[in-house]
């Protein structure tokens, strides 16, 4: 009788041990799954939208190569959100001397790529129905800006779409991509189509390369040497943006700018 009791006791001890081990393994697996949860499609879209936002300058690049690049200020900020969750950003570019006079204004629509495409995020650019109403949109108090529903109504002609993929491990970038083969229609300066490339670096630096081509494949506008490099402005530059410490030495504005991407229509 004593031997049977001892045997039963050992059996229950082993069973309890197996149950505890199983629970530990299951709990560890659930915890690991929680911490290694994959980034969702909308997470990627939000990361790209945040990376595009803010004030950025091509000052350093213009200092290194003033014959090919200008010191351009880009300013991007949230404008509204579409019903499907797409982020709509307002974007403008201006020469650093005249930030209050942007020469290029666009809406960017940022959302996940369709599941049938091999990409993570698509960034589409649109014309603005009444661009003058949005001049310096990001610098204004919210009560002086168009309402979200007005923004949606002012999203006009679709211009381009760039399809971004996550960068491979070990690269400096977070996302990179381009327009599809053949680009999109464009008629500025004799072009028939245009292409765009976009790279988002881990420090929120943005590299963009826009080029226009004619029917024979000749480049008729855009920088030939490589993409523009826009780096985030120092935190203090938004308030002291006219300080000479924040900019490259003066460049003669009469220098030739024909063919530069910054004048693309």
mmCIF file of C-alpha atoms in Angstrom:
data_model
loop_
_atom_site.group_PDB
_atom_site.id
_atom_site.type_symbol
_atom_site.label_atom_id
_atom_site.label_comp_id
_atom_site.label_asym_id
_atom_site.label_seq_id
_atom_site.Cartn_x
_atom_site.Cartn_y
_atom_site.Cartn_z
ATOM 1 C CA UNK A 1 0.000 0.000 0.000
ATOM 2 C CA UNK A 2 2.788 2.394 0.904
ATOM 3 C CA UNK A 3 4.570 1.674 -2.347
ATOM 4 C CA UNK A 4 1.450 2.486 -4.386
ATOM 5 C CA UNK A 5 1.010 5.802 -2.585
ATOM 6 C CA UNK A 6 4.623 6.709 -3.220
ATOM 7 C CA UNK A 7 4.240 5.761 -6.895
ATOM 8 C CA UNK A 8 1.072 7.834 -7.240
ATOM 9 C CA UNK A 9 2.766 10.791 -5.565
ATOM 10 C CA UNK A 10 5.708 10.640 -7.964
ATOM 11 C CA UNK A 11 3.336 10.391 -10.890
ATOM 12 C CA UNK A 12 1.413 13.491 -9.836
ATOM 13 C CA UNK A 13 4.646 15.377 -9.269
ATOM 14 C CA UNK A 14 5.818 14.592 -12.784
ATOM 15 C CA UNK A 15 2.427 15.587 -14.194
ATOM 16 C CA UNK A 16 2.460 18.889 -12.324
ATOM 17 C CA UNK A 17 5.985 19.492 -13.583
ATOM 18 C CA UNK A 18 4.917 18.921 -17.168
ATOM 19 C CA UNK A 19 1.921 21.249 -16.764
ATOM 20 C CA UNK A 20 4.101 24.012 -15.302
ATOM 21 C CA UNK A 21 6.660 23.634 -18.105
ATOM 22 C CA UNK A 22 3.904 23.736 -20.715
ATOM 23 C CA UNK A 23 2.402 26.875 -19.202
ATOM 24 C CA UNK A 24 5.830 28.524 -19.081
ATOM 25 C CA UNK A 25 6.473 27.668 -22.721
ATOM 26 C CA UNK A 26 3.051 28.944 -23.820
ATOM 27 C CA UNK A 27 3.456 32.136 -21.793
ATOM 28 C CA UNK A 28 6.926 32.723 -23.214
ATOM 29 C CA UNK A 29 5.669 32.194 -26.735
ATOM 30 C CA UNK A 30 2.805 34.656 -26.228
ATOM 31 C CA UNK A 31 5.159 37.218 -24.700
ATOM 32 C CA UNK A 32 7.628 36.806 -27.559
ATOM 33 C CA UNK A 33 4.828 37.209 -30.090
ATOM 34 C CA UNK A 34 3.723 40.387 -28.359
ATOM 35 C CA UNK A 35 7.170 41.926 -28.476
ATOM 36 C CA UNK A 36 7.916 40.813 -32.027
ATOM 37 C CA UNK A 37 4.546 41.789 -33.475
ATOM 38 C CA UNK A 38 5.063 42.750 -37.087
ATOM 39 C CA UNK A 39 4.531 46.345 -38.194
ATOM 40 C CA UNK A 40 1.168 46.751 -39.883
ATOM 41 C CA UNK A 41 0.589 48.310 -43.312
ATOM 42 C CA UNK A 42 -0.879 51.413 -41.691
ATOM 43 C CA UNK A 43 2.084 51.646 -39.304
ATOM 44 C CA UNK A 44 4.362 51.940 -42.340
ATOM 45 C CA UNK A 45 2.154 54.663 -43.821
ATOM 46 C CA UNK A 46 2.239 56.635 -40.582
ATOM 47 C CA UNK A 47 6.033 56.332 -40.338
ATOM 48 C CA UNK A 48 6.433 57.667 -43.894
ATOM 49 C CA UNK A 49 4.010 60.541 -43.247
ATOM 50 C CA UNK A 50 5.925 61.554 -40.118
ATOM 51 C CA UNK A 51 9.261 61.316 -41.914
ATOM 52 C CA UNK A 52 8.080 63.544 -44.760
ATOM 53 C CA UNK A 53 6.741 66.165 -42.357
ATOM 54 C CA UNK A 54 8.672 69.117 -41.032
ATOM 55 C CA UNK A 55 11.025 71.783 -42.307
ATOM 56 C CA UNK A 56 14.002 70.615 -44.377
ATOM 57 C CA UNK A 57 16.759 72.334 -46.348
ATOM 58 C CA UNK A 58 19.205 71.433 -49.120
ATOM 59 C CA UNK A 59 21.690 73.928 -47.667
ATOM 60 C CA UNK A 60 24.628 71.542 -47.218
ATOM 61 C CA UNK A 61 24.289 70.142 -50.727
ATOM 62 C CA UNK A 62 24.038 73.639 -52.215
ATOM 63 C CA UNK A 63 27.218 74.605 -50.363
ATOM 64 C CA UNK A 64 29.086 71.593 -51.779
ATOM 65 C CA UNK A 65 27.823 71.993 -55.349
ATOM 66 C CA UNK A 66 26.305 75.455 -55.937
ATOM 67 C CA UNK A 67 26.418 75.057 -59.725
ATOM 68 C CA UNK A 68 23.885 72.218 -59.684
ATOM 69 C CA UNK A 69 21.833 72.617 -56.508
ATOM 70 C CA UNK A 70 19.999 75.465 -54.818
ATOM 71 C CA UNK A 71 19.350 75.997 -51.144
ATOM 72 C CA UNK A 72 15.690 75.040 -51.107
ATOM 73 C CA UNK A 73 13.372 74.982 -48.137
ATOM 74 C CA UNK A 74 10.651 72.329 -48.032
ATOM 75 C CA UNK A 75 7.864 72.450 -45.479
ATOM 76 C CA UNK A 76 5.350 69.650 -45.025
ATOM 77 C CA UNK A 77 2.612 69.176 -42.444
ATOM 78 C CA UNK A 78 -0.639 67.231 -41.915
ATOM 79 C CA UNK A 79 -3.641 68.754 -43.686
ATOM 80 C CA UNK A 80 -6.428 66.220 -43.140
ATOM 81 C CA UNK A 81 -7.286 62.528 -43.200
ATOM 82 C CA UNK A 82 -9.409 60.796 -45.821
ATOM 83 C CA UNK A 83 -12.324 58.519 -44.979
ATOM 84 C CA UNK A 84 -10.171 55.447 -45.707
ATOM 85 C CA UNK A 85 -7.493 56.631 -43.258
ATOM 86 C CA UNK A 86 -5.060 58.018 -45.852
ATOM 87 C CA UNK A 87 -2.937 60.893 -44.542
ATOM 88 C CA UNK A 88 -3.116 64.080 -46.604
ATOM 89 C CA UNK A 89 -0.056 66.303 -46.207
ATOM 90 C CA UNK A 90 0.433 69.832 -47.471
ATOM 91 C CA UNK A 91 3.830 70.390 -49.119
ATOM 92 C CA UNK A 92 5.549 73.523 -50.368
ATOM 93 C CA UNK A 93 8.998 74.476 -51.645
ATOM 94 C CA UNK A 94 10.599 77.905 -51.669
ATOM 95 C CA UNK A 95 14.028 79.455 -52.097
ATOM 96 C CA UNK A 96 15.528 79.969 -48.665
ATOM 97 C CA UNK A 97 15.596 83.747 -49.197
ATOM 98 C CA UNK A 98 11.834 83.913 -49.744
ATOM 99 C CA UNK A 99 10.142 81.167 -47.677
ATOM 100 C CA UNK A 100 6.900 83.139 -47.697
ATOM 101 C CA UNK A 101 6.728 82.814 -51.502
ATOM 102 C CA UNK A 102 6.611 79.096 -52.354
ATOM 103 C CA UNK A 103 7.052 78.263 -56.021
ATOM 104 C CA UNK A 104 5.728 74.725 -55.694
ATOM 105 C CA UNK A 105 2.696 73.557 -53.709
ATOM 106 C CA UNK A 106 1.225 70.068 -53.570
ATOM 107 C CA UNK A 107 -0.890 67.703 -51.548
ATOM 108 C CA UNK A 108 0.690 64.357 -50.699
ATOM 109 C CA UNK A 109 -1.583 61.423 -50.007
ATOM 110 C CA UNK A 110 0.133 58.682 -48.001
ATOM 111 C CA UNK A 111 -1.409 55.243 -47.556
ATOM 112 C CA UNK A 112 -0.480 51.538 -47.618
ATOM 113 C CA UNK A 113 0.149 49.928 -50.973
ATOM 114 C CA UNK A 114 -2.621 47.679 -52.312
ATOM 115 C CA UNK A 115 -2.033 44.098 -51.236
ATOM 116 C CA UNK A 116 -1.475 42.953 -54.832
ATOM 117 C CA UNK A 117 1.558 45.260 -55.228
ATOM 118 C CA UNK A 118 5.035 44.433 -53.943
ATOM 119 C CA UNK A 119 5.501 47.590 -51.902
ATOM 120 C CA UNK A 120 4.688 48.946 -48.459
ATOM 121 C CA UNK A 121 3.581 52.569 -48.881
ATOM 122 C CA UNK A 122 2.433 54.698 -51.783
ATOM 123 C CA UNK A 123 2.925 58.461 -51.835
ATOM 124 C CA UNK A 124 0.793 60.261 -54.409
ATOM 125 C CA UNK A 125 1.111 63.946 -55.285
ATOM 126 C CA UNK A 126 -1.857 66.089 -56.295
ATOM 127 C CA UNK A 127 -2.311 69.609 -57.557
ATOM 128 C CA UNK A 128 -4.166 72.054 -55.298
ATOM 129 C CA UNK A 129 -7.365 73.600 -56.634
ATOM 130 C CA UNK A 130 -6.645 77.079 -55.246
ATOM 131 C CA UNK A 131 -2.972 77.037 -54.276
ATOM 132 C CA UNK A 132 -2.913 80.684 -53.134
ATOM 133 C CA UNK A 133 -5.335 79.820 -50.335
ATOM 134 C CA UNK A 134 -2.759 77.388 -48.951
ATOM 135 C CA UNK A 135 0.355 79.528 -49.186
ATOM 136 C CA UNK A 136 2.347 79.123 -45.919
ATOM 137 C CA UNK A 137 -0.324 76.709 -44.650
ATOM 138 C CA UNK A 138 2.049 75.058 -42.166
ATOM 139 C CA UNK A 139 3.153 78.377 -40.661
ATOM 140 C CA UNK A 140 -0.367 79.612 -39.950
ATOM 141 C CA UNK A 141 -2.476 79.171 -36.807
ATOM 142 C CA UNK A 142 -5.025 76.418 -37.337
ATOM 143 C CA UNK A 143 -7.955 78.826 -37.128
ATOM 144 C CA UNK A 144 -6.542 80.631 -40.180
ATOM 145 C CA UNK A 145 -6.253 77.474 -42.310
ATOM 146 C CA UNK A 146 -8.826 75.818 -44.571
ATOM 147 C CA UNK A 147 -11.004 73.315 -42.739
ATOM 148 C CA UNK A 148 -10.373 69.572 -43.196
ATOM 149 C CA UNK A 149 -13.464 69.183 -45.389
ATOM 150 C CA UNK A 150 -12.296 72.104 -47.532
ATOM 151 C CA UNK A 151 -8.904 70.449 -47.956
ATOM 152 C CA UNK A 152 -10.566 67.308 -49.305
ATOM 153 C CA UNK A 153 -12.532 69.396 -51.818
ATOM 154 C CA UNK A 154 -9.334 71.135 -52.944
ATOM 155 C CA UNK A 155 -7.440 67.943 -53.818
ATOM 156 C CA UNK A 156 -7.229 68.341 -57.604
ATOM 157 C CA UNK A 157 -5.378 66.591 -60.452
ATOM 158 C CA UNK A 158 -3.335 63.493 -59.678
ATOM 159 C CA UNK A 159 0.283 64.064 -60.735
ATOM 160 C CA UNK A 160 2.510 61.140 -59.659
ATOM 161 C CA UNK A 161 2.650 58.141 -57.349
ATOM 162 C CA UNK A 162 5.816 56.738 -55.783
ATOM 163 C CA UNK A 163 5.797 53.177 -54.455
ATOM 164 C CA UNK A 164 8.029 52.692 -51.421
ATOM 165 C CA UNK A 165 9.527 49.537 -49.948
ATOM 166 C CA UNK A 166 11.227 49.049 -46.621
ATOM 167 C CA UNK A 167 14.988 49.194 -46.960
ATOM 168 C CA UNK A 168 17.020 46.068 -46.372
ATOM 169 C CA UNK A 169 18.770 45.650 -43.027
ATOM 170 C CA UNK A 170 22.108 47.416 -42.835
ATOM 171 C CA UNK A 171 21.183 50.278 -45.185
ATOM 172 C CA UNK A 172 21.015 53.898 -44.042
ATOM 173 C CA UNK A 173 17.476 54.290 -45.284
ATOM 174 C CA UNK A 174 14.065 53.347 -43.926
ATOM 175 C CA UNK A 175 12.139 53.376 -47.204
ATOM 176 C CA UNK A 176 13.001 53.835 -50.853
ATOM 177 C CA UNK A 177 11.143 53.684 -54.131
ATOM 178 C CA UNK A 178 10.167 55.351 -57.369
ATOM 179 C CA UNK A 179 7.411 55.907 -59.866
ATOM 180 C CA UNK A 180 6.568 52.862 -62.031
ATOM 181 C CA UNK A 181 8.351 52.279 -65.368
ATOM 182 C CA UNK A 182 7.270 54.935 -67.838
ATOM 183 C CA UNK A 183 6.558 57.472 -65.119
ATOM 184 C CA UNK A 184 3.604 59.840 -65.415
ATOM 185 C CA UNK A 185 2.516 62.379 -68.073
ATOM 186 C CA UNK A 186 4.263 65.731 -67.899
ATOM 187 C CA UNK A 187 4.479 68.566 -70.404
ATOM 188 C CA UNK A 188 6.811 71.068 -68.782
ATOM 189 C CA UNK A 189 9.762 72.293 -70.873
ATOM 190 C CA UNK A 190 9.078 69.870 -73.729
ATOM 191 C CA UNK A 191 8.689 66.759 -71.581
ATOM 192 C CA UNK A 192 6.149 64.052 -72.267
ATOM 193 C CA UNK A 193 6.648 62.118 -69.056
ATOM 194 C CA UNK A 194 8.420 62.416 -65.716
ATOM 195 C CA UNK A 195 9.915 60.073 -63.144
ATOM 196 C CA UNK A 196 10.507 60.482 -59.422
ATOM 197 C CA UNK A 197 12.640 58.694 -56.868
ATOM 198 C CA UNK A 198 12.314 59.032 -53.111
ATOM 199 C CA UNK A 199 14.501 57.796 -50.268
ATOM 200 C CA UNK A 200 13.711 58.305 -46.586
ATOM 201 C CA UNK A 201 16.720 58.026 -44.289
ATOM 202 C CA UNK A 202 16.694 57.041 -40.628
ATOM 203 C CA UNK A 203 17.415 60.606 -39.490
ATOM 204 C CA UNK A 204 14.341 61.922 -41.403
ATOM 205 C CA UNK A 205 16.566 63.166 -44.192
ATOM 206 C CA UNK A 206 14.793 63.003 -47.556
ATOM 207 C CA UNK A 207 16.382 62.431 -50.968
ATOM 208 C CA UNK A 208 14.243 63.263 -54.017
ATOM 209 C CA UNK A 209 15.086 63.057 -57.706
ATOM 210 C CA UNK A 210 12.544 64.333 -60.226
ATOM 211 C CA UNK A 211 13.308 64.297 -63.960
ATOM 212 C CA UNK A 212 11.405 64.981 -67.168
ATOM 213 C CA UNK A 213 11.964 63.299 -70.543
ATOM 214 C CA UNK A 214 10.817 63.884 -74.108
ATOM 215 C CA UNK A 215 9.508 61.307 -76.578
ATOM 216 C CA UNK A 216 13.063 60.290 -77.501
ATOM 217 C CA UNK A 217 14.069 59.654 -73.897
ATOM 218 C CA UNK A 218 16.183 62.811 -73.594
ATOM 219 C CA UNK A 219 16.167 64.442 -70.178
ATOM 220 C CA UNK A 220 14.725 67.952 -70.573
ATOM 221 C CA UNK A 221 14.444 69.055 -66.972
ATOM 222 C CA UNK A 222 15.709 68.006 -63.569
ATOM 223 C CA UNK A 223 19.135 67.645 -62.017
ATOM 224 C CA UNK A 224 21.394 65.129 -63.776
ATOM 225 C CA UNK A 225 24.030 64.636 -61.070
ATOM 226 C CA UNK A 226 21.805 63.006 -58.472
ATOM 227 C CA UNK A 227 18.926 63.564 -56.051
ATOM 228 C CA UNK A 228 18.314 66.611 -53.938
ATOM 229 C CA UNK A 229 19.201 65.990 -50.285
ATOM 230 C CA UNK A 230 16.878 67.665 -47.800
ATOM 231 C CA UNK A 231 18.007 67.567 -44.184
ATOM 232 C CA UNK A 232 15.829 68.457 -41.189
ATOM 233 C CA UNK A 233 16.260 71.983 -39.954
ATOM 234 C CA UNK A 234 17.736 72.574 -36.486
ATOM 235 C CA UNK A 235 15.037 72.955 -33.859
ATOM 236 C CA UNK A 236 15.774 76.664 -33.502
ATOM 237 C CA UNK A 237 15.689 77.458 -37.203
ATOM 238 C CA UNK A 238 11.921 77.647 -37.434
ATOM 239 C CA UNK A 239 11.945 80.720 -35.211
ATOM 240 C CA UNK A 240 15.252 82.111 -36.446
ATOM 241 C CA UNK A 241 15.109 80.994 -40.027
ATOM 242 C CA UNK A 242 16.652 84.197 -41.374
ATOM 243 C CA UNK A 243 19.794 83.856 -39.285
ATOM 244 C CA UNK A 244 22.864 83.726 -41.588
ATOM 245 C CA UNK A 245 24.159 80.874 -39.458
ATOM 246 C CA UNK A 246 21.454 78.605 -40.851
ATOM 247 C CA UNK A 247 22.187 79.121 -44.526
ATOM 248 C CA UNK A 248 24.868 78.858 -47.134
ATOM 249 C CA UNK A 249 26.568 81.986 -48.481
ATOM 250 C CA UNK A 250 24.461 84.049 -50.840
ATOM 251 C CA UNK A 251 24.071 82.764 -54.397
ATOM 252 C CA UNK A 252 23.243 85.057 -57.325
ATOM 253 C CA UNK A 253 19.590 84.391 -58.114
ATOM 254 C CA UNK A 254 20.139 85.248 -61.782
ATOM 255 C CA UNK A 255 22.094 82.017 -62.276
ATOM 256 C CA UNK A 256 20.510 79.604 -64.731
ATOM 257 C CA UNK A 257 17.771 77.510 -63.147
ATOM 258 C CA UNK A 258 16.152 76.212 -66.303
ATOM 259 C CA UNK A 259 15.792 72.453 -66.123
ATOM 260 C CA UNK A 260 16.020 72.270 -62.350
ATOM 261 C CA UNK A 261 13.420 70.032 -60.776
ATOM 262 C CA UNK A 262 12.358 72.838 -58.486
ATOM 263 C CA UNK A 263 10.572 74.550 -61.351
ATOM 264 C CA UNK A 264 8.602 71.533 -62.459
ATOM 265 C CA UNK A 265 4.940 72.224 -63.131
#
